[in-house]
Amino acid sequence: MDPRDIFEPEEVVGKAWHKWVTTIGAPEAHDDHAVALDEVSGRLAVLFRGLGGAGETEIRPVADESSGHRLGFLRRLGAEAESVPRASFDGAVLRLPARLAVFPAREANAALYLWLAALAAHAQPHDKNEDPLQRDLASLRATRAMISATVADAPGLAGLWRDLAAAHLEMRARPALPDGEAAIEALVRRTLGDPAPLPPLAEVFAELIEGGNLAAASAPRRYRPFAPVPLWPELRSLVFGDAEAVETRETDQPPEGTGDGEGPARKARRHRTDQAERKDSFILHKFEAMLSVAQFVNLNRRVEDDDEDGAKKAADDADEIGLGQLAKAPATRLRLHLDLAPEDADLEALSAKHVYPEWDVRRGVYLPAHARVIAAPVEAATDHAHAFDPRAEARIRAVRRQFEALR
């Protein structure tokens, strides 16, 4: 402890309380056996495309996401929502946790990455449901289809799936839930291989999943989705921002401060911010005292930004970072890795002597002046080229004869 902390006892006690209360009921993390995505990313790309995944699909690391599932009473004392590693796939980008520490064995965590990539290769287009209960039922139906297709296409992965599912079943919490949520949780456990009999309501939901008539179910009031399962990716619809309707401006003055740029990519989306430049400020109340559930508000807010620590904490707490356009530079600049949809990226043409168009595989068009070639003079060789090894020449002739035989 810093000796200066004795002059701020309230802050010291607050930090100690926060550190203790946030661990109550938290899921166990096996940090000593964690595996980073960078360690297996090369194998994942080969496996994903080898099992039929689209060649243009990107594989990106993402930070943990906030989950809206129901928490127990003790857990709610320390956290309003739980941050969990979650994989997702929207047909264009496969987002995998930057780090997995789900199981108490490195081999299992590394194998989980491979299983997630194999599942995503067999994912089908997924439509978003507005009703949360229908969304959970549709998710379970799509997940079962993914698992069946993966095991049928790659039978050697069936044993891996059974082992991972059995291990997760032992670790998965059994909270007290309302009837509807308990029925969905029972179906989740059945998907993982739990042989326990289903409650009557879960049997009804299972028939809806088999029959495809999900519209017959509707979520009761205060319904919460089931706790995320790390063994399958969440299928999402491709979401586009307002990149076509916004512009990128230069600020009036350089911002102060800096950022380290470390950490996994954070979800971000472009928004229209035409109201932020208005001269008639919207002043009703001190904004710091107003409770809000919005991630982004298109509003003229004439207040100074927080310091660097406050801005970084706000970025860490946000599930999605909104990108806007302001003429005035912010007081603090943070360097972040952003997970943007391709359409939200700032597609700015290059300026150089040798520029060429670049093919955009998703749009099916050439982007002018998006590839640059830097020409450099070739230095004259100072020594003579080494002669080929006779054995190397013999191998070259043998390979040449093999290809000539294919003519």
mmCIF file of C-alpha atoms in Angstrom:
data_model
loop_
_atom_site.group_PDB
_atom_site.id
_atom_site.type_symbol
_atom_site.label_atom_id
_atom_site.label_comp_id
_atom_site.label_asym_id
_atom_site.label_seq_id
_atom_site.Cartn_x
_atom_site.Cartn_y
_atom_site.Cartn_z
ATOM 1 C CA MET A 1 0.000 0.000 0.000
ATOM 2 C CA ASP A 2 1.195 3.491 -0.820
ATOM 3 C CA PRO A 3 1.990 5.401 2.435
ATOM 4 C CA ARG A 4 0.108 8.383 1.027
ATOM 5 C CA ASP A 5 -3.104 6.356 1.113
ATOM 6 C CA ILE A 6 -3.428 6.958 4.869
ATOM 7 C CA PHE A 7 -4.565 10.485 4.008
ATOM 8 C CA GLU A 8 -7.442 9.112 1.889
ATOM 9 C CA PRO A 9 -9.036 6.402 4.056
ATOM 10 C CA GLU A 10 -12.353 6.538 2.187
ATOM 11 C CA GLU A 11 -10.668 5.673 -1.100
ATOM 12 C CA VAL A 12 -8.583 2.901 0.488
ATOM 13 C CA VAL A 13 -11.631 1.291 2.084
ATOM 14 C CA GLY A 14 -13.595 1.697 -1.138
ATOM 15 C CA LYS A 15 -10.913 -0.039 -3.195
ATOM 16 C CA ALA A 16 -10.654 -2.891 -0.698
ATOM 17 C CA TRP A 17 -14.436 -3.335 -0.655
ATOM 18 C CA HIS A 18 -14.623 -3.269 -4.448
ATOM 19 C CA LYS A 19 -11.836 -5.836 -4.783
ATOM 20 C CA TRP A 20 -13.559 -8.193 -2.345
ATOM 21 C CA VAL A 21 -17.176 -7.807 -3.412
ATOM 22 C CA THR A 22 -16.439 -8.252 -7.136
ATOM 23 C CA THR A 23 -15.108 -11.763 -6.473
ATOM 24 C CA ILE A 24 -18.254 -13.058 -4.736
ATOM 25 C CA GLY A 25 -19.899 -15.657 -6.944
ATOM 26 C CA ALA A 26 -17.652 -14.822 -9.899
ATOM 27 C CA PRO A 27 -16.903 -17.653 -12.342
ATOM 28 C CA GLU A 28 -13.555 -19.280 -11.747
ATOM 29 C CA ALA A 29 -10.798 -18.272 -14.152
ATOM 30 C CA HIS A 30 -7.802 -20.556 -14.603
ATOM 31 C CA ASP A 31 -5.243 -17.889 -15.451
ATOM 32 C CA ASP A 32 -2.300 -20.247 -14.968
ATOM 33 C CA HIS A 33 -3.579 -22.358 -17.874
ATOM 34 C CA ALA A 34 -4.685 -19.551 -20.197
ATOM 35 C CA VAL A 35 -4.073 -19.702 -23.940
ATOM 36 C CA ALA A 36 -3.869 -16.596 -26.131
ATOM 37 C CA LEU A 37 -5.441 -16.485 -29.570
ATOM 38 C CA ASP A 38 -2.094 -15.481 -31.083
ATOM 39 C CA GLU A 39 -0.697 -18.884 -30.132
ATOM 40 C CA VAL A 40 -3.176 -20.823 -32.287
ATOM 41 C CA SER A 41 -4.373 -18.298 -34.874
ATOM 42 C CA GLY A 42 -2.413 -19.889 -37.723
ATOM 43 C CA ARG A 43 -3.985 -23.301 -37.183
ATOM 44 C CA LEU A 44 -7.441 -21.800 -36.790
ATOM 45 C CA ALA A 45 -7.370 -20.125 -40.197
ATOM 46 C CA VAL A 46 -6.320 -23.357 -41.919
ATOM 47 C CA LEU A 47 -8.939 -25.409 -40.066
ATOM 48 C CA PHE A 48 -11.738 -22.912 -40.672
ATOM 49 C CA ARG A 49 -11.145 -22.737 -44.414
ATOM 50 C CA GLY A 50 -10.360 -26.438 -44.692
ATOM 51 C CA LEU A 51 -13.814 -27.261 -43.299
ATOM 52 C CA GLY A 52 -15.541 -25.004 -45.811
ATOM 53 C CA GLY A 53 -15.354 -21.572 -44.193
ATOM 54 C CA ALA A 54 -15.359 -18.596 -46.547
ATOM 55 C CA GLY A 55 -11.911 -17.469 -47.607
ATOM 56 C CA GLU A 56 -12.704 -13.793 -47.052
ATOM 57 C CA THR A 57 -13.775 -14.307 -43.423
ATOM 58 C CA GLU A 58 -11.575 -12.513 -40.912
ATOM 59 C CA ILE A 59 -10.599 -13.945 -37.535
ATOM 60 C CA ARG A 60 -10.243 -11.212 -34.918
ATOM 61 C CA PRO A 61 -9.459 -11.182 -31.197
ATOM 62 C CA VAL A 62 -11.997 -9.383 -29.024
ATOM 63 C CA ALA A 63 -12.236 -8.388 -25.400
ATOM 64 C CA ASP A 64 -14.651 -9.956 -22.938
ATOM 65 C CA GLU A 65 -18.253 -8.854 -23.368
ATOM 66 C CA SER A 66 -20.920 -7.949 -20.855
ATOM 67 C CA SER A 67 -23.658 -10.568 -20.546
ATOM 68 C CA GLY A 68 -27.254 -9.853 -19.613
ATOM 69 C CA HIS A 69 -28.041 -13.193 -17.964
ATOM 70 C CA ARG A 70 -29.583 -13.310 -14.497
ATOM 71 C CA LEU A 71 -27.164 -13.132 -11.579
ATOM 72 C CA GLY A 72 -27.632 -14.411 -8.065
ATOM 73 C CA PHE A 73 -28.172 -12.076 -5.130
ATOM 74 C CA LEU A 74 -24.594 -12.234 -3.847
ATOM 75 C CA ARG A 75 -23.180 -11.775 -7.330
ATOM 76 C CA ARG A 76 -25.343 -8.697 -7.891
ATOM 77 C CA LEU A 77 -23.700 -7.071 -4.876
ATOM 78 C CA GLY A 78 -20.461 -6.796 -6.808
ATOM 79 C CA ALA A 79 -21.521 -6.573 -10.440
ATOM 80 C CA GLU A 80 -24.533 -5.359 -12.357
ATOM 81 C CA ALA A 81 -23.545 -7.579 -15.281
ATOM 82 C CA GLU A 82 -20.903 -10.221 -15.790
ATOM 83 C CA SER A 83 -18.068 -9.835 -18.268
ATOM 84 C CA VAL A 84 -17.357 -13.144 -19.991
ATOM 85 C CA PRO A 85 -15.273 -14.376 -22.939
ATOM 86 C CA ARG A 86 -17.649 -14.836 -25.848
ATOM 87 C CA ALA A 87 -17.102 -15.907 -29.442
ATOM 88 C CA SER A 88 -19.390 -14.586 -32.165
ATOM 89 C CA PHE A 89 -19.797 -14.926 -35.921
ATOM 90 C CA ASP A 90 -21.746 -12.654 -38.260
ATOM 91 C CA GLY A 91 -20.814 -14.238 -41.572
ATOM 92 C CA ALA A 92 -18.037 -11.730 -42.260
ATOM 93 C CA VAL A 93 -15.889 -11.794 -39.106
ATOM 94 C CA LEU A 94 -15.255 -14.608 -36.648
ATOM 95 C CA ARG A 95 -14.576 -12.920 -33.319
ATOM 96 C CA LEU A 96 -12.788 -15.072 -30.773
ATOM 97 C CA PRO A 97 -11.748 -14.168 -27.226
ATOM 98 C CA ALA A 98 -8.218 -12.816 -27.156
ATOM 99 C CA ARG A 99 -7.512 -15.135 -24.252
ATOM 100 C CA LEU A 100 -9.205 -18.284 -22.962
ATOM 101 C CA ALA A 101 -8.861 -19.525 -19.391
ATOM 102 C CA VAL A 102 -12.105 -21.508 -19.208
ATOM 103 C CA PHE A 103 -10.663 -24.918 -18.313
ATOM 104 C CA PRO A 104 -7.953 -25.891 -15.807
ATOM 105 C CA ALA A 105 -5.762 -27.292 -18.605
ATOM 106 C CA ARG A 106 -3.938 -25.475 -21.403
ATOM 107 C CA GLU A 107 -4.648 -28.299 -23.825
ATOM 108 C CA ALA A 108 -8.389 -27.948 -23.274
ATOM 109 C CA ASN A 109 -8.329 -24.174 -23.756
ATOM 110 C CA ALA A 110 -6.313 -24.529 -26.971
ATOM 111 C CA ALA A 111 -8.678 -27.246 -28.197
ATOM 112 C CA LEU A 112 -11.635 -24.964 -27.479
ATOM 113 C CA TYR A 113 -10.289 -22.462 -30.016
ATOM 114 C CA LEU A 114 -10.146 -25.220 -32.638
ATOM 115 C CA TRP A 115 -13.675 -26.365 -31.842
ATOM 116 C CA LEU A 116 -15.053 -22.826 -32.109
ATOM 117 C CA ALA A 117 -13.420 -22.369 -35.515
ATOM 118 C CA ALA A 118 -14.804 -25.707 -36.716
ATOM 119 C CA LEU A 119 -18.314 -24.783 -35.568
ATOM 120 C CA ALA A 120 -18.188 -21.384 -37.259
ATOM 121 C CA ALA A 121 -17.221 -23.038 -40.546
ATOM 122 C CA HIS A 122 -20.604 -24.817 -40.498
ATOM 123 C CA ALA A 123 -22.726 -21.853 -39.383
ATOM 124 C CA GLN A 124 -25.767 -20.924 -41.431
ATOM 125 C CA PRO A 125 -27.169 -17.396 -41.947
ATOM 126 C CA HIS A 126 -28.930 -16.250 -38.807
ATOM 127 C CA ASP A 127 -31.808 -13.770 -38.547
ATOM 128 C CA LYS A 128 -32.196 -11.646 -35.453
ATOM 129 C CA ASN A 129 -35.342 -12.109 -33.350
ATOM 130 C CA GLU A 130 -36.721 -9.168 -31.419
ATOM 131 C CA ASP A 131 -38.326 -11.303 -28.718
ATOM 132 C CA PRO A 132 -35.619 -12.421 -26.240
ATOM 133 C CA LEU A 133 -37.171 -15.855 -25.665
ATOM 134 C CA GLN A 134 -37.484 -16.496 -29.394
ATOM 135 C CA ARG A 135 -33.893 -15.316 -29.761
ATOM 136 C CA ASP A 136 -32.714 -17.927 -27.244
ATOM 137 C CA LEU A 137 -34.741 -20.679 -28.917
ATOM 138 C CA ALA A 138 -33.386 -19.715 -32.337
ATOM 139 C CA SER A 139 -29.867 -19.681 -30.919
ATOM 140 C CA LEU A 140 -30.250 -23.205 -29.543
ATOM 141 C CA ARG A 141 -31.690 -24.468 -32.824
ATOM 142 C CA ALA A 142 -28.826 -22.931 -34.826
ATOM 143 C CA THR A 143 -26.278 -24.268 -32.333
ATOM 144 C CA ARG A 144 -27.582 -27.820 -32.576
ATOM 145 C CA ALA A 145 -27.493 -27.597 -36.367
ATOM 146 C CA MET A 146 -23.884 -26.357 -36.224
ATOM 147 C CA ILE A 147 -22.821 -29.174 -33.911
ATOM 148 C CA SER A 148 -24.526 -31.863 -36.010
ATOM 149 C CA ALA A 149 -23.006 -30.538 -39.247
ATOM 150 C CA THR A 150 -19.536 -30.276 -37.708
ATOM 151 C CA VAL A 151 -19.542 -33.792 -36.270
ATOM 152 C CA ALA A 152 -20.903 -35.212 -39.538
ATOM 153 C CA ASP A 153 -18.272 -33.389 -41.606
ATOM 154 C CA ALA A 154 -15.380 -34.068 -39.220
ATOM 155 C CA PRO A 155 -16.155 -37.205 -37.147
ATOM 156 C CA GLY A 156 -12.767 -36.958 -35.472
ATOM 157 C CA LEU A 157 -13.987 -33.891 -33.574
ATOM 158 C CA ALA A 158 -16.879 -35.764 -31.947
ATOM 159 C CA GLY A 159 -14.716 -36.945 -29.065
ATOM 160 C CA LEU A 160 -13.365 -33.438 -28.516
ATOM 161 C CA TRP A 161 -16.907 -32.066 -28.352
ATOM 162 C CA ARG A 162 -17.994 -34.677 -25.815
ATOM 163 C CA ASP A 163 -14.966 -34.017 -23.603
ATOM 164 C CA LEU A 164 -15.351 -30.231 -23.678
ATOM 165 C CA ALA A 165 -19.104 -30.431 -23.079
ATOM 166 C CA ALA A 166 -18.704 -32.813 -20.139
ATOM 167 C CA ALA A 167 -16.050 -30.587 -18.567
ATOM 168 C CA HIS A 168 -18.195 -27.479 -18.961
ATOM 169 C CA LEU A 169 -21.267 -29.226 -17.541
ATOM 170 C CA GLU A 170 -19.389 -29.946 -14.322
ATOM 171 C CA MET A 171 -18.349 -26.305 -14.005
ATOM 172 C CA ARG A 172 -21.585 -24.658 -15.146
ATOM 173 C CA ALA A 173 -23.525 -22.969 -12.367
ATOM 174 C CA ARG A 174 -27.056 -24.049 -11.407
ATOM 175 C CA PRO A 175 -28.732 -20.804 -10.309
ATOM 176 C CA ALA A 176 -32.314 -20.500 -9.123
ATOM 177 C CA LEU A 177 -34.215 -19.170 -12.145
ATOM 178 C CA PRO A 178 -37.832 -18.369 -13.053
ATOM 179 C CA ASP A 179 -39.708 -21.095 -14.904
ATOM 180 C CA GLY A 180 -39.080 -19.793 -18.422
ATOM 181 C CA GLU A 181 -35.372 -19.204 -17.881
ATOM 182 C CA ALA A 182 -35.015 -22.527 -16.047
ATOM 183 C CA ALA A 183 -36.574 -24.307 -19.033
ATOM 184 C CA ILE A 184 -34.101 -22.671 -21.423
ATOM 185 C CA GLU A 185 -31.217 -23.553 -19.108
ATOM 186 C CA ALA A 186 -32.405 -27.174 -19.106
ATOM 187 C CA LEU A 187 -32.308 -27.165 -22.921
ATOM 188 C CA VAL A 188 -28.804 -25.691 -22.827
ATOM 189 C CA ARG A 189 -27.672 -28.474 -20.530
ATOM 190 C CA ARG A 190 -29.374 -31.063 -22.745
ATOM 191 C CA THR A 191 -27.446 -29.670 -25.730
ATOM 192 C CA LEU A 192 -24.270 -30.151 -23.706
ATOM 193 C CA GLY A 193 -25.187 -33.794 -23.108
ATOM 194 C CA ASP A 194 -26.915 -33.676 -19.720
ATOM 195 C CA PRO A 195 -29.169 -36.780 -19.516
ATOM 196 C CA ALA A 196 -31.410 -35.296 -16.794
ATOM 197 C CA PRO A 197 -35.130 -35.280 -17.682
ATOM 198 C CA LEU A 198 -36.526 -32.013 -18.987
ATOM 199 C CA PRO A 199 -39.195 -30.086 -17.067
ATOM 200 C CA PRO A 200 -42.608 -29.825 -18.796
ATOM 201 C CA LEU A 201 -42.039 -26.287 -20.072
ATOM 202 C CA ALA A 202 -38.670 -27.287 -21.510
ATOM 203 C CA GLU A 203 -40.401 -30.134 -23.370
ATOM 204 C CA VAL A 204 -42.746 -27.577 -24.934
ATOM 205 C CA PHE A 205 -39.809 -25.399 -25.973
ATOM 206 C CA ALA A 206 -38.018 -28.437 -27.405
ATOM 207 C CA GLU A 207 -41.039 -29.183 -29.612
ATOM 208 C CA LEU A 208 -41.031 -25.580 -30.839
ATOM 209 C CA ILE A 209 -37.349 -25.882 -31.726
ATOM 210 C CA GLU A 210 -37.924 -29.118 -33.622
ATOM 211 C CA GLY A 211 -40.972 -27.764 -35.426
ATOM 212 C CA GLY A 212 -39.501 -24.347 -36.139
ATOM 213 C CA ASN A 213 -42.588 -22.538 -34.827
ATOM 214 C CA LEU A 214 -40.709 -20.121 -32.578
ATOM 215 C CA ALA A 215 -43.323 -17.386 -32.957
ATOM 216 C CA ALA A 216 -45.609 -19.369 -30.656
ATOM 217 C CA ALA A 217 -43.364 -18.455 -27.706
ATOM 218 C CA SER A 218 -43.082 -15.010 -26.179
ATOM 219 C CA ALA A 219 -40.854 -13.835 -23.372
ATOM 220 C CA PRO A 220 -42.472 -13.072 -20.019
ATOM 221 C CA ARG A 221 -41.828 -9.809 -18.283
ATOM 222 C CA ARG A 222 -38.268 -9.316 -17.001
ATOM 223 C CA TYR A 223 -37.006 -12.299 -18.943
ATOM 224 C CA ARG A 224 -33.219 -12.673 -19.060
ATOM 225 C CA PRO A 225 -31.209 -14.670 -21.637
ATOM 226 C CA PHE A 226 -29.330 -17.790 -20.634
ATOM 227 C CA ALA A 227 -25.744 -17.544 -19.431
ATOM 228 C CA PRO A 228 -23.298 -17.655 -22.364
ATOM 229 C CA VAL A 229 -21.755 -21.003 -23.219
ATOM 230 C CA PRO A 230 -18.074 -20.745 -24.173
ATOM 231 C CA LEU A 231 -18.352 -23.891 -26.319
ATOM 232 C CA TRP A 232 -20.179 -22.325 -29.248
ATOM 233 C CA PRO A 233 -20.117 -18.939 -31.008
ATOM 234 C CA GLU A 234 -23.083 -16.623 -30.837
ATOM 235 C CA LEU A 235 -24.501 -16.138 -34.325
ATOM 236 C CA ARG A 236 -25.243 -12.491 -35.043
ATOM 237 C CA SER A 237 -26.576 -10.444 -37.899
ATOM 238 C CA LEU A 238 -24.146 -8.196 -39.703
ATOM 239 C CA VAL A 239 -24.564 -4.674 -38.289
ATOM 240 C CA PHE A 240 -23.583 -1.600 -40.269
ATOM 241 C CA GLY A 241 -22.926 1.861 -38.905
ATOM 242 C CA ASP A 242 -23.375 5.239 -40.572
ATOM 243 C CA ALA A 243 -20.084 5.167 -42.462
ATOM 244 C CA GLU A 244 -21.813 6.111 -45.723
ATOM 245 C CA ALA A 245 -23.459 9.177 -44.172
ATOM 246 C CA VAL A 246 -20.590 10.630 -42.157
ATOM 247 C CA GLU A 247 -17.293 12.277 -42.918
ATOM 248 C CA THR A 248 -13.873 12.228 -41.343
ATOM 249 C CA ARG A 249 -12.686 15.685 -40.313
ATOM 250 C CA GLU A 250 -9.444 17.156 -39.142
ATOM 251 C CA THR A 251 -9.695 18.665 -35.666
ATOM 252 C CA ASP A 252 -8.922 22.296 -34.927
ATOM 253 C CA GLN A 253 -6.041 21.515 -32.594
ATOM 254 C CA PRO A 254 -4.033 18.443 -31.576
ATOM 255 C CA PRO A 255 -5.327 16.530 -28.555
ATOM 256 C CA GLU A 256 -3.376 16.216 -25.364
ATOM 257 C CA GLY A 257 -2.372 12.980 -23.734
ATOM 258 C CA THR A 258 -1.600 9.616 -25.220
ATOM 259 C CA GLY A 259 -2.615 5.971 -25.034
ATOM 260 C CA ASP A 260 -0.775 2.696 -24.936
ATOM 261 C CA GLY A 261 -2.879 0.919 -27.574
ATOM 262 C CA GLU A 262 -2.649 -2.370 -25.703
ATOM 263 C CA GLY A 263 -5.344 -4.975 -25.298
ATOM 264 C CA PRO A 264 -7.756 -6.761 -27.617
ATOM 265 C CA ALA A 265 -10.038 -5.078 -30.103
ATOM 266 C CA ARG A 266 -13.102 -3.308 -28.739
ATOM 267 C CA LYS A 267 -16.440 -3.325 -30.488
ATOM 268 C CA ALA A 268 -17.090 -0.005 -32.226
ATOM 269 C CA ARG A 269 -19.521 1.528 -34.696
ATOM 270 C CA ARG A 270 -19.760 4.833 -36.547
ATOM 271 C CA HIS A 271 -22.669 7.156 -35.765
ATOM 272 C CA ARG A 272 -23.990 10.361 -37.248
ATOM 273 C CA THR A 273 -23.174 13.287 -34.937
ATOM 274 C CA ASP A 274 -24.696 16.232 -36.768
ATOM 275 C CA GLN A 275 -26.325 17.578 -33.585
ATOM 276 C CA ALA A 276 -23.059 17.731 -31.656
ATOM 277 C CA GLU A 277 -21.848 20.801 -33.583
ATOM 278 C CA ARG A 278 -24.914 22.931 -32.901
ATOM 279 C CA LYS A 279 -24.397 26.209 -31.042
ATOM 280 C CA ASP A 280 -27.503 25.978 -28.844
ATOM 281 C CA SER A 281 -26.326 23.739 -26.042
ATOM 282 C CA PHE A 282 -28.756 21.322 -24.454
ATOM 283 C CA ILE A 283 -28.614 22.231 -20.753
ATOM 284 C CA LEU A 284 -31.105 20.757 -18.323
ATOM 285 C CA HIS A 285 -29.029 19.315 -15.549
ATOM 286 C CA LYS A 286 -25.474 18.450 -14.673
ATOM 287 C CA PHE A 287 -24.716 15.456 -16.898
ATOM 288 C CA GLU A 288 -22.518 13.716 -14.348
ATOM 289 C CA ALA A 289 -25.545 13.348 -12.069
ATOM 290 C CA MET A 290 -27.865 11.943 -14.738
ATOM 291 C CA LEU A 291 -28.302 8.192 -15.007
ATOM 292 C CA SER A 292 -28.239 6.908 -18.575
ATOM 293 C CA VAL A 293 -28.459 3.526 -20.283
ATOM 294 C CA ALA A 294 -27.398 4.798 -23.723
ATOM 295 C CA GLN A 295 -23.988 3.963 -25.183
ATOM 296 C CA PHE A 296 -24.110 6.859 -27.643
ATOM 297 C CA VAL A 297 -26.236 10.014 -27.790
ATOM 298 C CA ASN A 298 -26.282 12.448 -30.726
ATOM 299 C CA LEU A 299 -26.435 15.567 -28.563
ATOM 300 C CA ASN A 300 -24.729 18.929 -28.190
ATOM 301 C CA ARG A 301 -23.018 18.504 -24.828
ATOM 302 C CA ARG A 302 -20.908 21.533 -23.896
ATOM 303 C CA VAL A 303 -18.856 20.031 -21.085
ATOM 304 C CA GLU A 304 -15.174 19.317 -20.810
ATOM 305 C CA ASP A 305 -13.924 15.749 -21.193
ATOM 306 C CA ASP A 306 -12.555 13.716 -18.311
ATOM 307 C CA ASP A 307 -8.872 13.251 -17.643
ATOM 308 C CA GLU A 308 -6.979 10.323 -19.149
ATOM 309 C CA ASP A 309 -7.762 7.883 -16.333
ATOM 310 C CA GLY A 310 -11.461 8.726 -16.417
ATOM 311 C CA ALA A 311 -11.626 8.471 -20.198
ATOM 312 C CA LYS A 312 -9.847 5.111 -20.176
ATOM 313 C CA LYS A 313 -12.205 3.749 -17.518
ATOM 314 C CA ALA A 314 -15.209 4.915 -19.535
ATOM 315 C CA ALA A 315 -13.817 3.131 -22.606
ATOM 316 C CA ASP A 316 -13.249 -0.044 -20.589
ATOM 317 C CA ASP A 317 -16.795 0.026 -19.213
ATOM 318 C CA ALA A 318 -18.491 0.598 -22.582
ATOM 319 C CA ASP A 319 -19.782 -2.448 -24.450
ATOM 320 C CA GLU A 320 -19.567 -0.560 -27.735
ATOM 321 C CA ILE A 321 -17.534 2.543 -28.569
ATOM 322 C CA GLY A 322 -19.303 5.076 -30.765
ATOM 323 C CA LEU A 323 -17.290 6.981 -33.362
ATOM 324 C CA GLY A 324 -18.395 10.477 -34.286
ATOM 325 C CA GLN A 325 -17.039 13.600 -35.958
ATOM 326 C CA LEU A 326 -16.206 16.703 -33.949
ATOM 327 C CA ALA A 327 -14.264 19.782 -35.019
ATOM 328 C CA LYS A 328 -12.910 20.289 -31.511
ATOM 329 C CA ALA A 329 -10.237 17.835 -30.452
ATOM 330 C CA PRO A 330 -10.960 15.961 -27.217
ATOM 331 C CA ALA A 331 -8.988 16.787 -24.126
ATOM 332 C CA THR A 332 -7.640 13.247 -23.958
ATOM 333 C CA ARG A 333 -6.559 10.876 -26.680
ATOM 334 C CA LEU A 334 -6.662 7.106 -26.200
ATOM 335 C CA ARG A 335 -5.133 4.652 -28.625
ATOM 336 C CA LEU A 336 -7.468 1.663 -28.940
ATOM 337 C CA HIS A 337 -7.830 -1.367 -31.167
ATOM 338 C CA LEU A 338 -11.335 -1.102 -32.633
ATOM 339 C CA ASP A 339 -13.414 -3.950 -34.006
ATOM 340 C CA LEU A 340 -15.174 -2.179 -36.873
ATOM 341 C CA ALA A 341 -17.310 -3.662 -39.598
ATOM 342 C CA PRO A 342 -15.614 -3.339 -43.012
ATOM 343 C CA GLU A 343 -18.217 -0.783 -44.060
ATOM 344 C CA ASP A 344 -17.440 1.301 -40.954
ATOM 345 C CA ALA A 345 -13.726 1.520 -41.680
ATOM 346 C CA ASP A 346 -12.368 4.831 -42.901
ATOM 347 C CA LEU A 347 -11.670 3.979 -46.559
ATOM 348 C CA GLU A 348 -9.343 6.822 -47.464
ATOM 349 C CA ALA A 349 -7.468 6.859 -50.769
ATOM 350 C CA LEU A 350 -3.674 6.919 -50.678
ATOM 351 C CA SER A 351 -1.478 9.593 -52.163
ATOM 352 C CA ALA A 352 1.819 8.386 -53.631
ATOM 353 C CA LYS A 353 3.723 8.064 -56.891
ATOM 354 C CA HIS A 354 2.685 4.480 -57.598
ATOM 355 C CA VAL A 355 -0.879 3.724 -56.451
ATOM 356 C CA TYR A 356 -3.198 0.998 -57.704
ATOM 357 C CA PRO A 357 -6.801 -0.088 -57.076
ATOM 358 C CA GLU A 358 -7.539 -2.728 -54.448
ATOM 359 C CA TRP A 359 -10.271 -5.347 -54.770
ATOM 360 C CA ASP A 360 -12.988 -5.260 -52.083
ATOM 361 C CA VAL A 361 -14.209 -8.840 -51.969
ATOM 362 C CA ARG A 362 -17.372 -8.042 -49.981
ATOM 363 C CA ARG A 363 -18.616 -5.204 -52.171
ATOM 364 C CA GLY A 364 -17.318 -6.697 -55.391
ATOM 365 C CA VAL A 365 -15.710 -3.442 -56.549
ATOM 366 C CA TYR A 366 -12.252 -1.943 -56.910
ATOM 367 C CA LEU A 367 -11.300 0.788 -54.443
ATOM 368 C CA PRO A 368 -9.223 3.369 -56.319
ATOM 369 C CA ALA A 369 -5.772 4.275 -54.992
ATOM 370 C CA HIS A 370 -5.871 1.878 -52.049
ATOM 371 C CA ALA A 371 -2.628 0.007 -52.767
ATOM 372 C CA ARG A 372 0.767 1.667 -52.811
ATOM 373 C CA VAL A 373 4.052 0.401 -54.228
ATOM 374 C CA ILE A 374 7.249 1.965 -52.935
ATOM 375 C CA ALA A 375 10.004 1.908 -55.542
ATOM 376 C CA ALA A 376 13.577 1.732 -54.326
ATOM 377 C CA PRO A 377 16.823 1.582 -56.326
ATOM 378 C CA VAL A 378 18.560 -1.767 -56.419
ATOM 379 C CA GLU A 379 22.071 -1.675 -55.096
ATOM 380 C CA ALA A 380 24.774 -3.239 -57.219
ATOM 381 C CA ALA A 381 26.000 -6.575 -55.966
ATOM 382 C CA THR A 382 29.411 -6.390 -54.334
ATOM 383 C CA ASP A 383 30.265 -10.054 -54.709
ATOM 384 C CA HIS A 384 29.656 -12.681 -57.327
ATOM 385 C CA ALA A 385 26.606 -14.893 -57.081
ATOM 386 C CA HIS A 386 27.300 -18.254 -55.531
ATOM 387 C CA ALA A 387 27.112 -21.224 -57.863
ATOM 388 C CA PHE A 388 24.328 -23.706 -57.310
ATOM 389 C CA ASP A 389 25.115 -26.847 -55.406
ATOM 390 C CA PRO A 390 25.252 -29.824 -57.804
ATOM 391 C CA ARG A 391 22.814 -31.700 -55.590
ATOM 392 C CA ALA A 392 20.412 -28.745 -55.711
ATOM 393 C CA GLU A 393 20.671 -28.670 -59.503
ATOM 394 C CA ALA A 394 19.857 -32.378 -59.623
ATOM 395 C CA ARG A 395 16.761 -31.864 -57.466
ATOM 396 C CA ILE A 396 15.624 -28.980 -59.685
ATOM 397 C CA ARG A 397 15.968 -31.135 -62.803
ATOM 398 C CA ALA A 398 14.028 -33.954 -61.132
ATOM 399 C CA VAL A 399 11.170 -31.634 -60.172
ATOM 400 C CA ARG A 400 11.149 -30.132 -63.675
ATOM 401 C CA ARG A 401 10.806 -33.610 -65.210
ATOM 402 C CA GLN A 402 7.881 -34.389 -62.880
ATOM 403 C CA PHE A 403 6.008 -31.287 -64.002
ATOM 404 C CA GLU A 404 6.815 -31.963 -67.661
ATOM 405 C CA ALA A 405 5.188 -35.368 -67.277
ATOM 406 C CA LEU A 406 1.923 -33.635 -66.353
ATOM 407 C CA ARG A 407 1.681 -31.832 -69.702
#
